[in-house]
Short mmCIF file of C-alpha atoms in Angstrom, two decimals:
data_model
loop_
_atom_site.label_atom_id
_atom_site.label_comp_id
_atom_site.label_asym_id
_atom_site.label_seq_id
_atom_site.Cartn_x
_atom_site.Cartn_y
_atom_site.Cartn_z
CA UNK A 1 -1.39 9.20 56.33
CA UNK A 2 2.30 10.42 55.65
CA UNK A 3 3.18 7.07 55.00
CA UNK A 4 0.46 6.26 52.48
CA UNK A 5 1.13 9.65 50.90
CA UNK A 6 4.59 8.49 50.44
CA UNK A 7 3.53 5.24 48.98
CA UNK A 8 0.82 6.68 46.75
CA UNK A 9 3.96 8.81 45.49
CA UNK A 10 6.40 5.71 44.98
CA UNK A 11 3.85 3.97 43.08
CA UNK A 12 3.03 7.12 40.74
CA UNK A 13 7.01 7.17 39.83
CA UNK A 14 7.16 3.60 39.51
CA UNK A 15 3.65 2.74 38.19
CA UNK A 16 5.02 1.73 34.80
CA UNK A 17 6.60 -1.46 36.49
CA UNK A 18 2.93 -2.97 36.59
CA UNK A 19 2.87 -2.15 33.03
CA UNK A 20 6.45 -1.91 31.40
CA UNK A 21 6.80 -0.58 27.96
CA UNK A 22 7.39 -2.77 25.09
CA UNK A 23 11.15 -3.54 24.23
CA UNK A 24 11.38 -3.55 20.40
CA UNK A 25 14.53 -4.87 18.85
CA UNK A 26 15.13 -3.01 15.68
CA UNK A 27 16.24 -5.21 13.15
CA UNK A 28 16.86 -7.97 15.53
CA UNK A 29 20.00 -7.11 17.79
CA UNK A 30 21.95 -5.22 14.98
CA UNK A 31 24.62 -4.36 17.65
CA UNK A 32 26.00 -8.18 17.74
CA UNK A 33 24.72 -9.24 14.08
CA UNK A 34 24.05 -7.81 10.97
CA UNK A 35 20.45 -6.15 10.88
CA UNK A 36 17.69 -8.09 9.63
CA UNK A 37 19.19 -11.42 9.66
CA UNK A 38 18.42 -14.77 11.34
CA UNK A 39 21.25 -14.23 13.83
CA UNK A 40 20.11 -10.84 14.56
CA UNK A 41 16.59 -12.25 15.10
CA UNK A 42 18.04 -15.30 17.17
CA UNK A 43 20.15 -13.25 19.37
CA UNK A 44 17.08 -10.81 19.93
CA UNK A 45 15.02 -13.78 20.95
CA UNK A 46 17.90 -14.77 23.34
CA UNK A 47 17.85 -11.58 25.09
CA UNK A 48 14.11 -11.87 25.64
CA UNK A 49 12.97 -8.99 23.98
CA UNK A 50 9.14 -8.18 23.66
CA UNK A 51 8.96 -7.17 19.82
CA UNK A 52 11.26 -7.48 16.83
CA UNK A 53 10.78 -4.94 14.23
CA UNK A 54 11.23 -6.37 10.57
CA UNK A 55 12.36 -3.90 7.45
CA UNK A 56 10.34 -5.46 4.40
CA UNK A 57 11.53 -4.75 0.80
CA UNK A 58 10.62 -6.31 -2.33
CA UNK A 59 13.20 -7.52 -5.05
CA UNK A 60 12.33 -6.78 -8.76
CA UNK A 61 10.76 -10.60 -8.95
CA UNK A 62 8.51 -9.51 -6.07
CA UNK A 63 9.90 -11.57 -3.13
CA UNK A 64 9.81 -9.84 0.21
CA UNK A 65 12.93 -9.66 2.16
CA UNK A 66 14.00 -8.49 5.39
CA UNK A 67 16.20 -6.18 3.97
CA UNK A 68 16.25 -1.98 4.84
CA UNK A 69 15.58 -0.08 1.60
CA UNK A 70 18.87 2.13 2.01
CA UNK A 71 20.50 -0.88 0.50
CA UNK A 72 19.21 -0.52 -2.89
CA UNK A 73 20.61 3.18 -2.79
CA UNK A 74 24.09 1.20 -3.02
CA UNK A 75 23.64 0.77 -7.08
CA UNK A 76 21.27 1.89 -9.63
CA UNK A 77 21.43 -1.62 -10.96
CA UNK A 78 20.30 -3.21 -7.57
CA UNK A 79 16.65 -2.30 -7.60
CA UNK A 80 16.15 -4.43 -10.79
CA UNK A 81 17.96 -7.24 -9.30
CA UNK A 82 16.02 -10.87 -8.82
CA UNK A 83 16.04 -12.04 -5.26
CA UNK A 84 18.74 -14.55 -5.45
CA UNK A 85 21.35 -12.40 -6.73
CA UNK A 86 19.78 -9.75 -4.17
CA UNK A 87 20.82 -11.96 -1.20
CA UNK A 88 24.16 -12.67 -3.00
CA UNK A 89 24.72 -8.79 -3.00
CA UNK A 90 23.90 -7.69 0.08
CA UNK A 91 25.36 -10.06 1.85
CA UNK A 92 28.80 -9.35 0.56
CA UNK A 93 28.02 -5.35 1.08
CA UNK A 94 27.66 -6.60 4.82
CA UNK A 95 30.57 -9.10 5.03
CA UNK A 96 32.95 -6.85 3.16
CA UNK A 97 31.91 -3.61 4.00
CA UNK A 98 32.16 -2.19 0.55
CA UNK A 99 29.97 -0.53 -1.94
CA UNK A 100 29.81 -1.57 -5.72
CA UNK A 101 28.33 1.08 -8.02
CA UNK A 102 26.68 0.29 -11.21
CA UNK A 103 29.17 -2.61 -12.34
CA UNK A 104 26.87 -4.67 -13.55
CA UNK A 105 25.79 -6.44 -10.63
CA UNK A 106 22.54 -7.99 -12.30
CA UNK A 107 24.50 -9.15 -15.27
CA UNK A 108 26.12 -11.52 -13.04
CA UNK A 109 29.46 -9.58 -12.76
CA UNK A 110 31.35 -10.88 -9.55
CA UNK A 111 28.71 -13.41 -8.78
CA UNK A 112 30.92 -16.06 -8.01
CA UNK A 113 33.27 -13.83 -6.02
CA UNK A 114 30.00 -12.48 -4.15
CA UNK A 115 28.33 -16.14 -3.52
CA UNK A 116 31.46 -17.24 -1.75
CA UNK A 117 30.60 -14.62 1.33
CA UNK A 118 26.86 -15.32 0.79
CA UNK A 119 27.30 -18.80 2.00
CA UNK A 120 27.40 -18.52 5.91
CA UNK A 121 24.22 -19.66 6.94
CA UNK A 122 22.66 -16.90 9.54
CA UNK A 123 23.80 -13.54 7.85
CA UNK A 124 21.90 -14.67 4.63
CA UNK A 125 19.08 -11.85 4.09
CA UNK A 126 16.00 -13.90 4.98
CA UNK A 127 12.56 -13.70 3.39
CA UNK A 128 9.73 -12.29 5.18
CA UNK A 129 8.43 -15.66 5.67
CA UNK A 130 11.60 -17.21 7.11
CA UNK A 131 11.70 -14.36 9.71
CA UNK A 132 8.32 -14.86 10.87
CA UNK A 133 8.49 -18.61 11.06
CA UNK A 134 11.34 -17.90 13.72
CA UNK A 135 10.18 -14.76 15.73
CA UNK A 136 6.30 -14.51 15.51
CA UNK A 137 5.27 -16.84 18.04
CA UNK A 138 8.30 -15.78 20.50
CA UNK A 139 7.67 -12.03 20.67
CA UNK A 140 4.48 -9.88 21.69
CA UNK A 141 4.62 -7.80 18.66
CA UNK A 142 6.42 -7.94 15.24
CA UNK A 143 6.46 -4.59 13.54
CA UNK A 144 7.07 -5.02 9.65
CA UNK A 145 8.27 -1.62 8.54
CA UNK A 146 7.48 -1.48 5.00
CA UNK A 147 10.00 0.02 2.81
CA UNK A 148 8.65 1.66 -0.62
CA UNK A 149 11.16 1.64 -3.45
CA UNK A 150 11.94 1.21 -7.02
CA UNK A 151 11.00 -0.92 -9.44
CA UNK A 152 7.22 -1.05 -8.31
CA UNK A 153 6.92 1.30 -5.42
CA UNK A 154 3.77 0.77 -3.77
CA UNK A 155 2.02 -1.10 -7.01
CA UNK A 156 0.85 -4.41 -5.32
CA UNK A 157 3.04 -4.10 -2.19
CA UNK A 158 -0.12 -3.83 0.21
CA UNK A 159 -1.64 -7.30 -1.21
CA UNK A 160 1.96 -9.02 -0.99
CA UNK A 161 2.65 -8.12 2.93
CA UNK A 162 -0.89 -8.86 3.66
CA UNK A 163 -0.70 -12.01 1.75
CA UNK A 164 2.51 -13.04 3.68
CA UNK A 165 0.99 -11.90 6.78
CA UNK A 166 -1.99 -14.39 6.36
CA UNK A 167 -0.03 -17.13 5.10
CA UNK A 168 2.03 -17.07 8.34
CA UNK A 169 -0.70 -16.66 10.45
CA UNK A 170 0.98 -13.84 11.91
CA UNK A 171 -1.81 -12.55 14.67
CA UNK A 172 0.98 -10.19 16.48
CA UNK A 173 1.75 -8.46 13.39
CA UNK A 174 1.71 -4.60 13.19
CA UNK A 175 2.39 -2.98 9.45
CA UNK A 176 4.11 0.27 9.66
CA UNK A 177 4.72 2.40 6.46
CA UNK A 178 5.71 5.77 5.75
CA UNK A 179 3.79 5.92 2.54
CA UNK A 180 0.25 6.89 2.91
CA UNK A 181 -0.67 5.56 -0.25
CA UNK A 182 0.60 2.20 0.96
CA UNK A 183 -1.51 2.62 4.53
CA UNK A 184 -4.56 3.20 2.44
CA UNK A 185 -3.89 0.20 0.52
CA UNK A 186 -3.63 -2.00 3.46
CA UNK A 187 -6.52 -0.42 4.99
CA UNK A 188 -8.73 -0.96 2.11
CA UNK A 189 -7.35 -4.71 1.92
CA UNK A 190 -7.80 -5.73 5.35
CA UNK A 191 -9.69 -4.67 8.56
CA UNK A 192 -8.02 -7.32 10.99
CA UNK A 193 -4.41 -6.02 10.41
CA UNK A 194 -2.98 -3.28 12.49
CA UNK A 195 -1.37 -0.15 10.46
CA UNK A 196 0.44 2.58 11.90
CA UNK A 197 2.17 5.47 9.89
#
């Protein structure tokens, strides 16, 4: 009887081994690569994580990127950048670890200099479609962390994200948002996508 009791105690303490926690790589492996890049996702996949979280931001021309919204706060002009220039600018910030403030970034100032640093393949900012192509079939869960910001804020963001999830057939996508109105919009538009706030 004592042996049975000890065994039960050990099973209770180690019961999680039968149902282990989900290991989720935030932005991919952001220890060994810039977060939310194809390199970060590839390294995380190589580490056999169960889940990858992707930050979702939208450029001024409506393209969804794997990008944390903190990069939009580096320059007041950045929020009005189209997709191509946004990729170039943020890649340069990652590489050079410097901040350009209101220097006319979107008017093309420094574009050639910045583009030199944008050229290396796996450090570019992926679109959500590119990120999902790489990771969705290789992990149990994909968390899309929707970032709400200027210039469009929530306007049309739920539809943009859901359209991308549907197009990419991401059945293991969970949409996460801190914005109550975005969560409500997503719930209204889709009943088959998991939403958390």
